Amino acid sequence: MTQVGALLGLTLLLACQQPAVVVPPPVVVAPPQARPQGPPPKPKIALVLGGGAARGFAHIGVIRTLEQEKIPVDLVVGTSVGSLIGAIYAADRNSFELEWTAFQLQKEDLFDFGVISTVAGMGFAKGDKLETWVKGHIKPANIEQLKIPFAAVATDLNWGQKVVLDRGSVARAVRASSAIPGVFQPVQHQGKILVDGGVVDNIPISVARARGADLVIAVDISANVGNTDITNLLGVSLQAANIMFALNVEHSKRDADVLISPAIGDVGTLDFTQKKRCMEAGIVAAQQSMPAIRRAIDKWVAARLAAQQP
């Protein structure tokens, strides 16, 4: 073999010993995982109705508007007249039935005016007539039977504590929640002596939060407690209660997601001639609050969807 041939053979041999080029497999990109389909999450919405006697007819207008605007109410909490209107609505979830039933309520259904002329016991009136009226106009006897979860708020007269009534007799709970001190006699119920819930919490937003409400729509009917027409002991008692209730509202109402305040500050505590006007004021105030209500719902839904992202 010539020298040139040997060199050529060596070159070919070295070329055959070069490492093979490894071609990497193609990269397979997984398709993006589809988000689960389904309806968006819904917040648990509580409607909290404050006390204010005859002004409570404004609550009816608010409820009618919420129903017309398809805002679901998942929980109702009420104090005093708010417990009465709230219980009527929770029993049937129908604003027209609520209006029909509530508008039958007269001042004479609350007070026994034959008793008011003399101070008997611990109040001008017992409250029996109110309890009887509730029994005759709300079909479910017990709170547990209402169509919407419901709680009435009263005050333990002995210890000054808030008492949440969410079981047992509807009529008794409403009577206890509405027992304005000095006007109605205290109510013995569930082992306690109870008076109007407005003494400690006239807009019980904290009760709704404790029961799992994501959003709270509260209705305040306590504005403007001014009254220059106080001529007897009953008037003194009512005015003192109104002042007390309005003061504790100033603190509690800040915790509402949306606060609705119907313009009925000049309606007297026992002026049952203003029913229609109060209801119309409730409608107007609720309609004005609808953008805020929808923003609150949208904000809650957006936050919940964001929290579900991986």
One Martini backbone bead per residue (centre of mass of N, CA, C, O) as a GRO file, in nm:
protein
  310
    1MET     BB    1   0.097   0.035   0.024
    2THR     BB    2   0.079   0.342  -0.013
    3GLN     BB    3   0.109   0.639   0.147
    4VAL     BB    4  -0.151   0.768   0.035
    5GLY     BB    5  -0.344   0.535   0.102
    6ALA     BB    6  -0.295   0.529   0.402
    7LEU     BB    7  -0.393   0.819   0.457
    8LEU     BB    8  -0.679   0.778   0.346
    9GLY     BB    9  -0.762   0.551   0.538
   10LEU     BB   10  -0.725   0.713   0.801
   11THR     BB   11  -0.934   0.931   0.741
   12LEU     BB   12  -1.180   0.745   0.715
   13LEU     BB   13  -1.161   0.624   1.000
   14LEU     BB   14  -1.199   0.892   1.159
   15ALA     BB   15  -1.475   0.967   1.036
   16CYS     BB   16  -1.627   0.711   1.153
   17GLN     BB   17  -1.566   0.813   1.470
   18GLN     BB   18  -1.773   1.020   1.476
   19PRO     BB   19  -2.020   1.153   1.632
   20ALA     BB   20  -2.343   1.150   1.640
   21VAL     BB   21  -2.617   1.326   1.552
   22VAL     BB   22  -2.857   1.456   1.775
   23VAL     BB   23  -3.201   1.459   1.741
   24PRO     BB   24  -3.442   1.620   1.878
   25PRO     BB   25  -3.736   1.609   1.979
   26PRO     BB   26  -4.028   1.731   1.946
   27VAL     BB   27  -4.208   1.985   2.074
   28VAL     BB   28  -4.487   1.952   2.290
   29VAL     BB   29  -4.769   2.154   2.312
   30ALA     BB   30  -4.996   2.208   2.533
   31PRO     BB   31  -5.300   2.280   2.564
   32PRO     BB   32  -5.496   2.486   2.701
   33GLN     BB   33  -5.673   2.487   2.979
   34ALA     BB   34  -5.991   2.472   3.031
   35ARG     BB   35  -6.231   2.636   3.171
   36PRO     BB   36  -6.474   2.593   3.363
   37GLN     BB   37  -6.799   2.557   3.312
   38GLY     BB   38  -7.038   2.804   3.422
   39PRO     BB   39  -7.169   2.971   3.652
   40PRO     BB   40  -7.130   3.228   3.831
   41PRO     BB   41  -7.078   3.343   4.116
   42LYS     BB   42  -7.276   3.401   4.417
   43PRO     BB   43  -7.383   3.607   4.641
   44LYS     BB   44  -7.471   3.659   4.970
   45ILE     BB   45  -7.771   3.834   5.030
   46ALA     BB   46  -7.851   4.093   5.258
   47LEU     BB   47  -8.140   4.222   5.431
   48VAL     BB   48  -8.150   4.525   5.623
   49LEU     BB   49  -8.398   4.630   5.866
   50GLY     BB   50  -8.499   4.904   6.016
   51GLY     BB   51  -8.616   5.115   6.249
   52GLY     BB   52  -8.949   5.337   6.251
   53ALA     BB   53  -9.222   5.243   6.230
   54ALA     BB   54  -9.415   5.399   5.997
   55ARG     BB   55  -9.158   5.410   5.806
   56GLY     BB   56  -9.156   5.099   5.720
   57PHE     BB   57  -9.300   5.127   5.436
   58ALA     BB   58  -9.031   5.170   5.279
   59HIS     BB   59  -8.942   4.872   5.263
   60ILE     BB   60  -9.138   4.791   5.040
   61GLY     BB   61  -9.013   4.955   4.809
   62VAL     BB   62  -8.738   4.820   4.817
   63ILE     BB   63  -8.830   4.528   4.764
   64ARG     BB   64  -8.968   4.575   4.497
   65THR     BB   65  -8.714   4.669   4.344
   66LEU     BB   66  -8.536   4.422   4.385
   67GLU     BB   67  -8.729   4.231   4.241
   68GLN     BB   68  -8.741   4.382   3.964
   69GLU     BB   69  -8.404   4.370   3.946
   70LYS     BB   70  -8.304   4.078   4.032
   71ILE     BB   71  -8.237   4.083   4.344
   72PRO     BB   72  -8.128   3.866   4.560
   73VAL     BB   73  -8.262   3.727   4.868
   74ASP     BB   74  -8.100   3.526   5.135
   75LEU     BB   75  -8.145   3.743   5.375
   76VAL     BB   76  -8.325   3.845   5.677
   77VAL     BB   77  -8.290   4.145   5.880
   78GLY     BB   78  -8.460   4.273   6.182
   79THR     BB   79  -8.588   4.575   6.337
   80SER     BB   80  -8.879   4.593   6.444
   81VAL     BB   81  -9.036   4.688   6.172
   82GLY     BB   82  -8.825   4.521   6.014
   83SER     BB   83  -8.930   4.248   6.122
   84LEU     BB   84  -9.212   4.262   6.009
   85ILE     BB   85  -9.155   4.303   5.707
   86GLY     BB   86  -8.951   4.069   5.684
   87ALA     BB   87  -9.148   3.837   5.760
   88ILE     BB   88  -9.352   3.872   5.535
   89TYR     BB   89  -9.149   3.824   5.304
   90ALA     BB   90  -9.019   3.550   5.401
   91ALA     BB   91  -9.291   3.385   5.374
   92ASP     BB   92  -9.326   3.453   5.027
   93ARG     BB   93  -9.153   3.617   4.822
   94ASN     BB   94  -9.368   3.880   4.781
   95SER     BB   95  -9.425   4.211   4.720
   96PHE     BB   96  -9.736   4.217   4.675
   97GLU     BB   97  -9.813   4.066   4.932
   98LEU     BB   98  -9.673   4.257   5.122
   99GLU     BB   99  -9.835   4.509   5.054
  100TRP     BB  100 -10.115   4.398   5.120
  101THR     BB  101 -10.058   4.324   5.415
  102ALA     BB  102  -9.927   4.587   5.536
  103PHE     BB  103 -10.171   4.786   5.455
  104GLN     BB  104 -10.357   4.663   5.691
  105LEU     BB  105 -10.200   4.816   5.891
  106GLN     BB  106 -10.277   4.961   6.202
  107LYS     BB  107 -10.253   5.135   6.486
  108GLU     BB  108 -10.469   4.951   6.633
  109ASP     BB  109 -10.277   4.687   6.599
  110LEU     BB  110 -10.070   4.796   6.831
  111PHE     BB  111 -10.281   4.961   7.008
  112ASP     BB  112 -10.439   5.008   7.325
  113PHE     BB  113 -10.610   5.297   7.390
  114GLY     BB  114 -10.739   5.216   7.666
  115VAL     BB  115 -10.449   5.186   7.809
  116ILE     BB  116 -10.295   5.462   7.758
  117SER     BB  117 -10.439   5.635   7.983
  118THR     BB  118 -10.279   5.416   8.153
  119VAL     BB  119 -10.031   5.308   8.356
  120ALA     BB  120  -9.924   4.970   8.296
  121GLY     BB  121  -9.675   4.843   8.427
  122MET     BB  122  -9.411   4.865   8.157
  123GLY     BB  123  -9.650   4.990   7.971
  124PHE     BB  124  -9.902   5.100   7.766
  125ALA     BB  125  -9.860   4.829   7.601
  126LYS     BB  126  -9.840   4.490   7.543
  127GLY     BB  127  -9.866   4.351   7.226
  128ASP     BB  128 -10.094   4.150   7.154
  129LYS     BB  129 -10.201   4.268   6.885
  130LEU     BB  130  -9.949   4.223   6.717
  131GLU     BB  131  -9.929   3.918   6.751
  132THR     BB  132 -10.208   3.857   6.635
  133TRP     BB  133 -10.163   3.980   6.357
  134VAL     BB  134  -9.932   3.798   6.269
  135LYS     BB  135 -10.084   3.528   6.292
  136GLY     BB  136 -10.309   3.626   6.072
  137HIS     BB  137 -10.072   3.706   5.823
  138ILE     BB  138  -9.871   3.463   5.892
  139LYS     BB  139  -9.855   3.138   5.826
  140PRO     BB  140  -9.604   3.075   5.948
  141ALA     BB  141  -9.520   3.006   6.278
  142ASN     BB  142  -9.216   2.956   6.209
  143ILE     BB  143  -8.907   3.053   6.113
  144GLU     BB  144  -8.817   2.778   5.979
  145GLN     BB  145  -9.068   2.812   5.751
  146LEU     BB  146  -8.946   3.015   5.593
  147LYS     BB  147  -8.828   3.095   5.273
  148ILE     BB  148  -8.643   3.296   5.424
  149PRO     BB  149  -8.398   3.366   5.600
  150PHE     BB  150  -8.446   3.470   5.952
  151ALA     BB  151  -8.403   3.772   6.169
  152ALA     BB  152  -8.456   3.895   6.490
  153VAL     BB  153  -8.404   4.188   6.694
  154ALA     BB  154  -8.317   4.212   7.036
  155THR     BB  155  -8.331   4.299   7.395
  156ASP     BB  156  -8.179   4.249   7.694
  157LEU     BB  157  -8.291   4.404   7.973
  158ASN     BB  158  -8.092   4.296   8.197
  159TRP     BB  159  -7.800   4.297   8.003
  160GLY     BB  160  -7.782   4.454   7.719
  161GLN     BB  161  -7.824   4.237   7.493
  162LYS     BB  162  -7.812   4.085   7.204
  163VAL     BB  163  -8.094   3.925   7.032
  164VAL     BB  164  -8.132   3.640   6.825
  165LEU     BB  165  -8.423   3.556   6.627
  166ASP     BB  166  -8.421   3.219   6.445
  167ARG     BB  167  -8.654   3.084   6.620
  168GLY     BB  168  -8.966   3.005   6.629
  169SER     BB  169  -9.185   3.238   6.682
  170VAL     BB  170  -9.275   3.492   6.484
  171ALA     BB  171  -9.464   3.671   6.655
  172ARG     BB  172  -9.282   3.688   6.908
  173ALA     BB  173  -9.034   3.811   6.772
  174VAL     BB  174  -9.167   4.070   6.669
  175ARG     BB  175  -9.268   4.173   6.937
  176ALA     BB  176  -8.991   4.192   7.077
  177SER     BB  177  -8.849   4.376   6.858
  178SER     BB  178  -9.106   4.606   6.906
  179ALA     BB  179  -9.052   4.679   7.221
  180ILE     BB  180  -9.080   4.974   7.320
  181PRO     BB  181  -8.961   5.143   7.564
  182GLY     BB  182  -9.245   5.255   7.756
  183VAL     BB  183  -9.471   5.140   7.553
  184PHE     BB  184  -9.400   4.847   7.577
  185GLN     BB  185  -9.401   4.559   7.705
  186PRO     BB  186  -9.217   4.330   7.790
  187VAL     BB  187  -9.080   4.013   7.668
  188GLN     BB  188  -9.127   3.678   7.716
  189HIS     BB  189  -8.843   3.493   7.574
  190GLN     BB  190  -8.637   3.240   7.591
  191GLY     BB  191  -8.568   3.325   7.903
  192LYS     BB  192  -8.635   3.634   7.847
  193ILE     BB  193  -8.625   3.993   7.863
  194LEU     BB  194  -8.771   4.186   7.603
  195VAL     BB  195  -8.677   4.438   7.365
  196ASP     BB  196  -8.602   4.648   7.147
  197GLY     BB  197  -8.337   4.629   6.920
  198GLY     BB  198  -8.268   4.944   6.896
  199VAL     BB  199  -8.106   4.978   7.161
  200VAL     BB  200  -7.841   4.824   7.019
  201ASP     BB  201  -7.960   4.761   6.697
  202ASN     BB  202  -8.116   4.916   6.426
  203ILE     BB  203  -7.879   4.793   6.220
  204PRO     BB  204  -7.807   4.447   6.188
  205ILE     BB  205  -7.531   4.377   6.021
  206SER     BB  206  -7.370   4.178   6.201
  207VAL     BB  207  -7.574   3.947   6.176
  208ALA     BB  208  -7.539   3.897   5.874
  209ARG     BB  209  -7.237   3.834   5.882
  210ALA     BB  210  -7.258   3.591   6.086
  211ARG     BB  211  -7.449   3.447   5.843
  212GLY     BB  212  -7.269   3.482   5.561
  213ALA     BB  213  -7.263   3.751   5.430
  214ASP     BB  214  -7.131   3.916   5.148
  215LEU     BB  215  -7.381   4.115   5.120
  216VAL     BB  216  -7.511   4.441   5.234
  217ILE     BB  217  -7.843   4.563   5.250
  218ALA     BB  218  -7.941   4.871   5.391
  219VAL     BB  219  -8.215   5.023   5.587
  220ASP     BB  220  -8.269   5.369   5.666
  221ILE     BB  221  -8.535   5.526   5.895
  222SER     BB  222  -8.389   5.744   6.123
  223ALA     BB  223  -8.397   6.013   6.013
  224ASN     BB  224  -8.477   6.267   6.182
  225VAL     BB  225  -8.570   6.337   6.525
  226GLY     BB  226  -8.735   6.574   6.507
  227ASN     BB  227  -8.965   6.713   6.777
  228THR     BB  228  -9.225   6.968   6.867
  229ASP     BB  229  -9.479   6.744   6.941
  230ILE     BB  230  -9.467   6.713   7.274
  231THR     BB  231  -9.752   6.626   7.513
  232ASN     BB  232  -9.667   6.339   7.636
  233LEU     BB  233  -9.553   6.043   7.759
  234LEU     BB  234  -9.552   5.895   7.492
  235GLY     BB  235  -9.383   6.103   7.337
  236VAL     BB  236  -9.136   6.080   7.514
  237SER     BB  237  -9.075   5.779   7.468
  238LEU     BB  238  -9.049   5.788   7.159
  239GLN     BB  239  -8.825   6.004   7.141
  240ALA     BB  240  -8.613   5.859   7.308
  241ALA     BB  241  -8.596   5.614   7.121
  242ASN     BB  242  -8.519   5.759   6.858
  243ILE     BB  243  -8.250   5.869   6.957
  244MET     BB  244  -8.119   5.600   7.030
  245PHE     BB  245  -8.141   5.467   6.750
  246ALA     BB  246  -7.988   5.683   6.580
  247LEU     BB  247  -7.712   5.661   6.724
  248ASN     BB  248  -7.647   5.353   6.656
  249VAL     BB  249  -7.655   5.385   6.347
  250GLU     BB  250  -7.396   5.555   6.297
  251HIS     BB  251  -7.217   5.303   6.339
  252SER     BB  252  -7.341   5.049   6.177
  253LYS     BB  253  -7.382   5.162   5.872
  254ARG     BB  254  -7.076   5.141   5.773
  255ASP     BB  255  -7.101   4.810   5.707
  256ALA     BB  256  -7.231   4.857   5.449
  257ASP     BB  257  -7.238   4.819   5.110
  258VAL     BB  258  -7.545   4.928   5.106
  259LEU     BB  259  -7.720   5.237   5.162
  260ILE     BB  260  -8.063   5.301   5.233
  261SER     BB  261  -8.233   5.640   5.234
  262PRO     BB  262  -8.522   5.741   5.275
  263ALA     BB  263  -8.729   6.038   5.229
  264ILE     BB  264  -8.876   6.040   5.575
  265GLY     BB  265  -8.799   6.249   5.816
  266ASP     BB  266  -9.113   6.382   5.851
  267VAL     BB  267  -9.223   6.121   5.964
  268GLY     BB  268  -9.404   5.999   6.196
  269THR     BB  269  -9.407   5.734   6.404
  270LEU     BB  270  -9.758   5.730   6.396
  271ASP     BB  271  -9.795   5.790   6.075
  272PHE     BB  272 -10.031   5.604   5.885
  273THR     BB  273 -10.094   5.816   5.637
  274GLN     BB  274  -9.787   5.756   5.486
  275LYS     BB  275  -9.756   5.490   5.326
  276LYS     BB  276  -9.727   5.558   5.025
  277ARG     BB  277  -9.496   5.759   5.050
  278CYS     BB  278  -9.293   5.565   5.176
  279MET     BB  279  -9.288   5.360   4.948
  280GLU     BB  280  -9.197   5.557   4.725
  281ALA     BB  281  -8.932   5.634   4.866
  282GLY     BB  282  -8.816   5.346   4.852
  283ILE     BB  283  -8.808   5.323   4.548
  284VAL     BB  284  -8.625   5.561   4.483
  285ALA     BB  285  -8.382   5.482   4.661
  286ALA     BB  286  -8.332   5.205   4.524
  287GLN     BB  287  -8.288   5.306   4.236
  288GLN     BB  288  -8.039   5.486   4.314
  289SER     BB  289  -7.878   5.216   4.427
  290MET     BB  290  -7.831   5.015   4.191
  291PRO     BB  291  -7.542   5.076   4.091
  292ALA     BB  292  -7.409   4.997   4.364
  293ILE     BB  293  -7.511   4.708   4.374
  294ARG     BB  294  -7.384   4.609   4.106
  295ARG     BB  295  -7.093   4.676   4.179
  296ALA     BB  296  -7.074   4.492   4.425
  297ILE     BB  297  -7.127   4.230   4.273
  298ASP     BB  298  -6.903   4.249   4.057
  299LYS     BB  299  -6.668   4.266   4.258
  300TRP     BB  300  -6.713   3.994   4.392
  301VAL     BB  301  -6.696   3.814   4.142
  302ALA     BB  302  -6.412   3.899   4.049
  303ALA     BB  303  -6.266   3.808   4.307
  304ARG     BB  304  -6.349   3.509   4.293
  305LEU     BB  305  -6.229   3.442   4.013
  306ALA     BB  306  -5.937   3.522   4.082
  307ALA     BB  307  -5.909   3.307   4.317
  308GLN     BB  308  -5.946   3.055   4.102
  309GLN     BB  309  -5.684   3.094   3.991
  310PRO     BB  310  -5.373   2.924   3.938
   0.00000   0.00000   0.00000
